[in-house]
Tab-separated table of C-alpha atoms in Angstrom:
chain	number	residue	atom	x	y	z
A	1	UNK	CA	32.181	-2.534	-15.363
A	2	UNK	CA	31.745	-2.606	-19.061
A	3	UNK	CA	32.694	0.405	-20.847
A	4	UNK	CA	30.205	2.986	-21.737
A	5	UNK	CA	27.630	1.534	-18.525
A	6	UNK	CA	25.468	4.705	-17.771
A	7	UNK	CA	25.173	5.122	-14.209
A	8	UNK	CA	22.682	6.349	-12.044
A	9	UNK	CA	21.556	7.251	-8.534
A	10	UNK	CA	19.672	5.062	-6.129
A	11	UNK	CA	19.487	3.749	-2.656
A	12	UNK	CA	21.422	1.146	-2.096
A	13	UNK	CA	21.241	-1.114	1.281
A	14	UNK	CA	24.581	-2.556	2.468
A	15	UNK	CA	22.734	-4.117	5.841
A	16	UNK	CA	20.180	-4.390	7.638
A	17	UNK	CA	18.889	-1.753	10.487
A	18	UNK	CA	17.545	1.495	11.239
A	19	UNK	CA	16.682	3.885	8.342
A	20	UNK	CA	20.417	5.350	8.784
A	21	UNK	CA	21.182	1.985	6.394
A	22	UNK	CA	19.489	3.578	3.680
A	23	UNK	CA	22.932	5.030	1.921
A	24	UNK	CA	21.933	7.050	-2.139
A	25	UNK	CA	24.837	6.458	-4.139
A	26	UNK	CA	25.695	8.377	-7.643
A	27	UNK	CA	27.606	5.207	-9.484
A	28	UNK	CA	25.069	2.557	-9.512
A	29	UNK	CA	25.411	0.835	-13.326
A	30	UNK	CA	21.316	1.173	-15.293
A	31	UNK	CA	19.967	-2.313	-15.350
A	32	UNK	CA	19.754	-3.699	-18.918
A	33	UNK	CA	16.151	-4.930	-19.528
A	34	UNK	CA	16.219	-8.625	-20.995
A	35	UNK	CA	13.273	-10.741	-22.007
A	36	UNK	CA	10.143	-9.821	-20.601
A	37	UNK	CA	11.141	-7.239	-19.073
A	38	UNK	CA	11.097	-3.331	-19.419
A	39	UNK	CA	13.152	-0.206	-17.960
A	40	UNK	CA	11.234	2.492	-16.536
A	41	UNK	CA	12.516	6.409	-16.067
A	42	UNK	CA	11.529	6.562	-12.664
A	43	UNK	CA	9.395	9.700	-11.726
A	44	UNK	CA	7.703	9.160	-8.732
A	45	UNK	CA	8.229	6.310	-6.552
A	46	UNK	CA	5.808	5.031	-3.128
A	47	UNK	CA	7.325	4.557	0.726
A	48	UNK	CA	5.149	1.724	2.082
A	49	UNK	CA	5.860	0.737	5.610
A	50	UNK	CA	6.389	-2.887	4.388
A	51	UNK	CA	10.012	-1.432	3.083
A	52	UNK	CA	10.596	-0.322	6.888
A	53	UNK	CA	10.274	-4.034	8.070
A	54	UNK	CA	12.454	-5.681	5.054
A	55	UNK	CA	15.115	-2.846	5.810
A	56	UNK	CA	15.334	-3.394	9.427
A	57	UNK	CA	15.675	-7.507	8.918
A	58	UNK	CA	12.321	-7.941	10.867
A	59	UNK	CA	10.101	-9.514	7.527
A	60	UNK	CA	9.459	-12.583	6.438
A	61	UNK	CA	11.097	-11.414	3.190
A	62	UNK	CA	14.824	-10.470	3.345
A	63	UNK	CA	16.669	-9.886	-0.077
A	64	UNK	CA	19.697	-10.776	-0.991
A	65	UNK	CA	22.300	-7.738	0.077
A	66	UNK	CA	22.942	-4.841	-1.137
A	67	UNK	CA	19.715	-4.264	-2.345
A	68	UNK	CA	17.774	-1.362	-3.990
A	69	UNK	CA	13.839	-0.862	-1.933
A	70	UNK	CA	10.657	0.108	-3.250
A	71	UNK	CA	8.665	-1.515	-5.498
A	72	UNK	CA	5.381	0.817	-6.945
A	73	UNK	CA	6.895	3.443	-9.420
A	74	UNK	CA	5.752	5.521	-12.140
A	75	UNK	CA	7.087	6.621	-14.711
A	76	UNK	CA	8.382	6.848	-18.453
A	77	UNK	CA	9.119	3.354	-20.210
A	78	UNK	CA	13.077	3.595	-21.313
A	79	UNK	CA	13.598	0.327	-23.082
A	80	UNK	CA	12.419	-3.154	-23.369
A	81	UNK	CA	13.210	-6.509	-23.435
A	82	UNK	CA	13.226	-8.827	-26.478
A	83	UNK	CA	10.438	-10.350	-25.411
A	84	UNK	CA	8.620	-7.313	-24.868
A	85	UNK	CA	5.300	-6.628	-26.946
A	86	UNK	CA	2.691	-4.721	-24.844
A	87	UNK	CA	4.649	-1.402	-24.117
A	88	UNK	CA	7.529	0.626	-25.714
A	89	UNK	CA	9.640	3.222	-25.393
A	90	UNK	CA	8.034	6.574	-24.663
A	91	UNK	CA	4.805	5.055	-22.538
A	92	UNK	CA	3.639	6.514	-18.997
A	93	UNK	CA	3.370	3.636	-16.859
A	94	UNK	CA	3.209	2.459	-13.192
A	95	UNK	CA	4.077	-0.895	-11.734
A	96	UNK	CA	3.258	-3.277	-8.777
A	97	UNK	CA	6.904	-5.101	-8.298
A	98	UNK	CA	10.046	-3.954	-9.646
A	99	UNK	CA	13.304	-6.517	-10.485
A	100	UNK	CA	16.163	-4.117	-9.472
A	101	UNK	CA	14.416	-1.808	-6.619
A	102	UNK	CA	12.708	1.994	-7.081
A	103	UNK	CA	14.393	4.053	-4.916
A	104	UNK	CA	16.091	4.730	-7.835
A	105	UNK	CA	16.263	6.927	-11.034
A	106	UNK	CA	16.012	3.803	-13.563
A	107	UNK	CA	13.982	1.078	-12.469
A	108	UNK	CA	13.864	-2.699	-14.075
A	109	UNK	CA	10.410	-4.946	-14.009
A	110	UNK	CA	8.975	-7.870	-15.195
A	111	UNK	CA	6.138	-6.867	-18.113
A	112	UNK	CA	3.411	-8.650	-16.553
A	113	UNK	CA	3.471	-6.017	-13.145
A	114	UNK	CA	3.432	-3.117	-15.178
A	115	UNK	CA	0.342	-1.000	-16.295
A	116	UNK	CA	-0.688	2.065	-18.645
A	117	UNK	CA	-0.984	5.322	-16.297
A	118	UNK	CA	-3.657	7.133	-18.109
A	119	UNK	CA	-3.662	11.091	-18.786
A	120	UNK	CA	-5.924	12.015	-16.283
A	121	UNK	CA	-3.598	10.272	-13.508
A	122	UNK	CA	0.038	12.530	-12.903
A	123	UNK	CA	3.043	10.546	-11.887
A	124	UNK	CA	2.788	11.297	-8.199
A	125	UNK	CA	-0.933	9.744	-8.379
A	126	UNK	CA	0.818	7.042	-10.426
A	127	UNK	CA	3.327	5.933	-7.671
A	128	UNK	CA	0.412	5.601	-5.089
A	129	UNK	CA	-1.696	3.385	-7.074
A	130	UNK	CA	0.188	-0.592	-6.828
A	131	UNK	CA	0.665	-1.474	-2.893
A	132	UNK	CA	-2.159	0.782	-1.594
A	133	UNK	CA	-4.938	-0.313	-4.322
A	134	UNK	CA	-3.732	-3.843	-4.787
A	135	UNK	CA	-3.274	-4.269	-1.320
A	136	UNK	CA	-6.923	-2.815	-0.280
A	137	UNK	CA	-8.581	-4.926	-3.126
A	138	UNK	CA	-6.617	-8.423	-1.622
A	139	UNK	CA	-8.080	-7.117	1.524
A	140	UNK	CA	-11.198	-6.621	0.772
A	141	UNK	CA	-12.093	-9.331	-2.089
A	142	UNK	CA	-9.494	-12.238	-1.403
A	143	UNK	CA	-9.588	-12.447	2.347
A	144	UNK	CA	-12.868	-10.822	3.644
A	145	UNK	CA	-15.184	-12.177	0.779
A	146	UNK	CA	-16.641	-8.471	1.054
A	147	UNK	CA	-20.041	-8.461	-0.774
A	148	UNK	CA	-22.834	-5.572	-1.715
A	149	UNK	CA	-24.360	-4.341	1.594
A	150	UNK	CA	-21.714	-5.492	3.841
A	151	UNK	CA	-20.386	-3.079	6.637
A	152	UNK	CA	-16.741	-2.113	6.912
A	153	UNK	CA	-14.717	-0.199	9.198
A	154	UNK	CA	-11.138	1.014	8.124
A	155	UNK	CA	-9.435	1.480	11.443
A	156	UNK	CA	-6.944	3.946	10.224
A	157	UNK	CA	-8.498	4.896	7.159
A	158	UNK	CA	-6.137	8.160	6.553
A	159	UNK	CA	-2.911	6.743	4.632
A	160	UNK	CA	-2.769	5.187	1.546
A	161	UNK	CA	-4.424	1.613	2.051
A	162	UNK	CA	-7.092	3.222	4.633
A	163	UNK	CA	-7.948	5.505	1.641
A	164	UNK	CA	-7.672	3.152	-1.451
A	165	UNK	CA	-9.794	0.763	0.648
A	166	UNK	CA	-12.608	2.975	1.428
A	167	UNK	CA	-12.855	4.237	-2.087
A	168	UNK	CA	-13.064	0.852	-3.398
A	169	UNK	CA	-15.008	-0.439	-1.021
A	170	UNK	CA	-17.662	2.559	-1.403
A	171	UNK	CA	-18.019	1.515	-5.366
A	172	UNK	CA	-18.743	-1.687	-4.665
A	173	UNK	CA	-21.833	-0.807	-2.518
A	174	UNK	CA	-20.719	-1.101	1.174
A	175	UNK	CA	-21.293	1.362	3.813
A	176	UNK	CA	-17.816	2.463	4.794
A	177	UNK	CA	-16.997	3.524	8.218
A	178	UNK	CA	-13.427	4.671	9.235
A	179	UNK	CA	-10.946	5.884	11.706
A	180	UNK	CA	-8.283	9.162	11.686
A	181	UNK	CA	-6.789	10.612	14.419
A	182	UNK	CA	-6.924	13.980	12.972
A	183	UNK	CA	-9.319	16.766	11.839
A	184	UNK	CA	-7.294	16.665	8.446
A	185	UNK	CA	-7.202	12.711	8.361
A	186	UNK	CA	-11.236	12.426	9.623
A	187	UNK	CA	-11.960	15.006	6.566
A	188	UNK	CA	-10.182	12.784	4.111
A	189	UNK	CA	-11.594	9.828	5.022
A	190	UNK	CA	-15.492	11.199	4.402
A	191	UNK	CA	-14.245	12.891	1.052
A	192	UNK	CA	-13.040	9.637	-0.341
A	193	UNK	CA	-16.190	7.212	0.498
A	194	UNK	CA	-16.662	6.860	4.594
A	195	UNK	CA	-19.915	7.353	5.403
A	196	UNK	CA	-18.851	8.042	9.001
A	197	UNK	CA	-15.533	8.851	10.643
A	198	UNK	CA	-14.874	8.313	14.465
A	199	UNK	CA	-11.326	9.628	15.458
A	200	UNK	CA	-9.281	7.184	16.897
A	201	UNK	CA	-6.919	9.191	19.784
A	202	UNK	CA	-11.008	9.830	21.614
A	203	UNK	CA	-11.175	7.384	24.603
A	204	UNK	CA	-14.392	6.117	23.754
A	205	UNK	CA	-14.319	5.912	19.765
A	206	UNK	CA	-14.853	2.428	20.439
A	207	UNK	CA	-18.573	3.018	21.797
A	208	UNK	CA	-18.754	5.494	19.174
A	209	UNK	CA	-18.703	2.913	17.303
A	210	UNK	CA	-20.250	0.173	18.820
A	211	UNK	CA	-23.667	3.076	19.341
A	212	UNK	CA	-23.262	3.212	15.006
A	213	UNK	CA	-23.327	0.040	14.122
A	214	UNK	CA	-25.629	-1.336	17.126
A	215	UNK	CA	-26.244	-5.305	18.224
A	216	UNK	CA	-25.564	-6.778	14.697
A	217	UNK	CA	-22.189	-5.667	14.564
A	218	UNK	CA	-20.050	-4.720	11.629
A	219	UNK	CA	-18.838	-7.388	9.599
A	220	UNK	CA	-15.528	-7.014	8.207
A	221	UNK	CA	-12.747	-4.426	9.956
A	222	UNK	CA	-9.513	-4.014	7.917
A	223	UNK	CA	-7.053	-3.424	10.588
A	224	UNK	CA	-3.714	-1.499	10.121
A	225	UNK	CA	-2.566	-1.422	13.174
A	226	UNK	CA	-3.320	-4.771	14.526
A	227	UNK	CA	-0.913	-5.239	17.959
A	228	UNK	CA	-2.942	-1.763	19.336
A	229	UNK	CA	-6.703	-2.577	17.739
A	230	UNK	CA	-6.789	-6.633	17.758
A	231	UNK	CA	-8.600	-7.020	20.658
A	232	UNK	CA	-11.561	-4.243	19.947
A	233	UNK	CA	-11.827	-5.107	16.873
A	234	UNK	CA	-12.914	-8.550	18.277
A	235	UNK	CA	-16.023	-7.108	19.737
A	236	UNK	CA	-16.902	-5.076	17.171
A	237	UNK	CA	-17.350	-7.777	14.896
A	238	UNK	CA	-21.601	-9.529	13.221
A	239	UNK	CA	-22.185	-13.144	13.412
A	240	UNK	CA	-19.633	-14.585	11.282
A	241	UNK	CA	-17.284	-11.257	11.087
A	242	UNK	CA	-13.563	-10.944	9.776
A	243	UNK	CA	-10.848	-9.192	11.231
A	244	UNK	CA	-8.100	-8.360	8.002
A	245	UNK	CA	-4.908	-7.639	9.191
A	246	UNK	CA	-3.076	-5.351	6.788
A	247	UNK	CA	-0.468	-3.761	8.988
A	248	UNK	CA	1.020	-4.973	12.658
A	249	UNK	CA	4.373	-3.949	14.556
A	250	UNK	CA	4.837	-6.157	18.050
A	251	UNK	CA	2.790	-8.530	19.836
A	252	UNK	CA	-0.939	-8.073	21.410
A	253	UNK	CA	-2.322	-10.081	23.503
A	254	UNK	CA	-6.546	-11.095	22.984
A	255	UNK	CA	-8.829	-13.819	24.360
A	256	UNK	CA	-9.570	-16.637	21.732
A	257	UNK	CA	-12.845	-16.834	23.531
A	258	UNK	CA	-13.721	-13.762	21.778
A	259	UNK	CA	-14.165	-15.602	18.921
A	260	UNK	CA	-16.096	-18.013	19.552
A	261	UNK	CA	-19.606	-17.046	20.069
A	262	UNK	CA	-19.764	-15.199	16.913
A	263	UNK	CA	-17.625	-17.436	15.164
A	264	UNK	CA	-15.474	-14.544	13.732
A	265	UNK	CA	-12.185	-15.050	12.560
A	266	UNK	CA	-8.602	-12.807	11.792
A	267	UNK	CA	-7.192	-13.172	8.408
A	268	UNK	CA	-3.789	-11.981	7.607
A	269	UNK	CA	-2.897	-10.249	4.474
A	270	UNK	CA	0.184	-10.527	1.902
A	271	UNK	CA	0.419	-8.959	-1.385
A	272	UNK	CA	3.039	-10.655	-2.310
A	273	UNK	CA	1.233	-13.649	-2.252
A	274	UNK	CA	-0.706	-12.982	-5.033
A	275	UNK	CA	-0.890	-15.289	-8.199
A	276	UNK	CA	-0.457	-13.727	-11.576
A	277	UNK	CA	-4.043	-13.829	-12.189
A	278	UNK	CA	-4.916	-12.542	-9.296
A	279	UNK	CA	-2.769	-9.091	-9.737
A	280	UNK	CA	-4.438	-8.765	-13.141
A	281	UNK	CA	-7.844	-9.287	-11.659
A	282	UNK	CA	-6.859	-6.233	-9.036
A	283	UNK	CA	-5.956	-4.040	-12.060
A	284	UNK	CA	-9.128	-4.573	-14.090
A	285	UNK	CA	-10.408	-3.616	-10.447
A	286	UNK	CA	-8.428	-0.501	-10.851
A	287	UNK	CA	-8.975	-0.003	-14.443
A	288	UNK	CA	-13.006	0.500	-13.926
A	289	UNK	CA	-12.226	2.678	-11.126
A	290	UNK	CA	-9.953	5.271	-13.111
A	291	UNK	CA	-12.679	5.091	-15.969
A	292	UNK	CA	-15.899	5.570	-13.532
A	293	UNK	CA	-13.426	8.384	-11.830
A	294	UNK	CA	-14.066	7.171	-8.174
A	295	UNK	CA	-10.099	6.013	-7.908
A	296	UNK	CA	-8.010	9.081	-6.508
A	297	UNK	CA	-4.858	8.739	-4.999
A	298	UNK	CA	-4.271	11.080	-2.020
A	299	UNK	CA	-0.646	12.024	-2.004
A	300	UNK	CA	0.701	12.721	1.370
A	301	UNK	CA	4.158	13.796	2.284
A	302	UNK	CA	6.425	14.109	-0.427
A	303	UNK	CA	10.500	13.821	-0.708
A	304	UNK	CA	13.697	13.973	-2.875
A	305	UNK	CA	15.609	10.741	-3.328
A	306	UNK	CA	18.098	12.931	-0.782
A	307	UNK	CA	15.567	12.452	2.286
A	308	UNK	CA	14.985	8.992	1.780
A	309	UNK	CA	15.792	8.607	5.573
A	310	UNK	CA	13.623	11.437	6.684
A	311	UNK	CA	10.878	9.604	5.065
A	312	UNK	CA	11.594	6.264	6.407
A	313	UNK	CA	11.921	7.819	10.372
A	314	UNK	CA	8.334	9.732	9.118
A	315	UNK	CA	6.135	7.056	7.827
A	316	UNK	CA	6.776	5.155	11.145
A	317	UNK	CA	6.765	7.790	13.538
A	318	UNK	CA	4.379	10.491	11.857
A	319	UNK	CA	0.998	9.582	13.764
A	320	UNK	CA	-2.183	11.043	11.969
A	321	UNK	CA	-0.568	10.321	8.199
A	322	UNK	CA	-2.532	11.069	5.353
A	323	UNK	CA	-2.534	10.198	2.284
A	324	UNK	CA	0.249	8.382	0.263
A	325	UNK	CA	4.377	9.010	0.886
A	326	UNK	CA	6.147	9.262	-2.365
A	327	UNK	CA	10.001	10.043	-3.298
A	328	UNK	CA	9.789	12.379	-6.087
A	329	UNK	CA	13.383	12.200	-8.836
């Protein structure tokens, strides 16, 4: 190591498995920020199921090990790169993708995934913006062609992507319905832009539903739970509806035939498929909404870097979540 590296803590995975993997070590050398890239004092950083399935070894996505998780921080810029013009030293921003991981205390990322956190957004806030919001907006924009006038239903609308996605989706002129499975979560949901809430642990939400939206249907339903909800989401669908899936953990078994007569079809989602221009596109989404004042993160449950394994057994097994999970350093 060269002499005078400052160190840091941060999670560090050695293999993949069960959140026990997740091991916080105290000698873990700052990344150097070269080119276009900047350092970030890490205040607040998100837990997004997505780093559940790329720790286990279950994702399409496996990094090279050891690896650092986490990829939506806030925080302080520390340094930059050479080739570094838009930020410096001293700025509050947040980020969409990190370089070196953000389970940790300094985090490294590429220029063109980081954004200006305005005043009027706190570091916690700013952690719960880049998977939730970008995610919801590839959802709703890139996949289900979402327009003015269109129904949606968010079934499980409490977290952080069921939220982001029914306050975006209310700006843009839709009428919003969504699921919770708690008082709490059904609460959230109508403060942040559902126009109706049906909890989802009732055995017959699903008429509920069906008796709300009558014959036509609803037309797009941006699933987060897709190996439970696949097959009613099928016949819930309008003429020409779209299933999104946005979350999905095993196998589920549905009839094609179900979508045939309405010619409806399931979409799957990826952020990380996302061009360049297509992130920047999602934060000019997200820039209007922090202006207009209709974007505004939930935070959830909240944990020290120590707990990192608490919250990784939580946002799995915690049913009725709300809001967004964020490690706080």
């Amino acid at each position: 190591m060269a002499t005078g590296q400052k160190l840091m803590r941060a999670v560090r995975v050695f293999e993949f498995g069960g959140p026990e993997v997740l091991k916080l070590q105290s000698n873990v050398a700052v990344p150097i920020p070269k080119g276009h890239q900047v350092l970030i004092k890490v205040h607040a950083c998100g837990v997004n199921p997505v780093e559940t399935y790329i720790r286990s070894g279950t994702y399409s996505r496996k990094p090279a090990l050891p690896y650092t998780p986490g990829t939506d921080v806030s925080g302080v810029i520390e340094s930059v790169g050479d080739g570094v013009s838009a930020f410096k030293k001293g700025d509050r921003v947040f980020c969409s993708s990190t370089v070196s991981g953000g389970y940790a205390e300094f985090a490294l990322a590429e220029d063109h995934t980081v954004y200006t956190l305005p005043q009027t957004l706190d570091f916690k806030q700013g952690a719960a913006l880049a998977i939730p919001y970008f995610t919801a907006c590839r959802a709703l924009f890139h996949s289900a062609h979402v327009r003015a006038g269109d129904s949606v239903l968010v079934h499980g609308a409490s977290g952080g992507v069921g939220l982001a996605t029914c306050q975006i989706a209310r700006a843009h002129g839709l009428k919003v319905l969504g699921t919770a499975g708690s008082e709490e979560g059904k609460n959230l949901v109508l403060q942040n832009g559902a126009h109706e809430v049906f909890d989802h642990k009732e055995v017959d939400y699903i008429d509920k539903i069906k008796k709300s939206v009558g014959d036509k249907g609803v037309d797009v339903v941006i699933e987060m739970l897709a190996n439970v909800n696949l097959n009613n989401d099928l016949k819930l669908l309008s003429r020409g509806g779209r299933v999104i899936v946005v979350g999905c953990r095993g196998p589920i078994e549905i009839n094609p035939r179900d979508t045939m007569a309405k010619e409806t079809s399931i979409t799957g989602v990826s952020l990380f498929s996302s061009t360049k221009e297509e992130l920047q596109q999602f934060a000019s989404i997200l820039q209007t909404g922090m202006e207009k004042g209709w974007l505004r993160p939930v935070i959830g449950s909240e944990y020290p870097l120590e707990k990192v394994v608490q919250a990784h057994e939580d946002i799995i097994h915690s049913s009725g979540k709300t809001g967004k999970m964020i490690l706080l350093l």
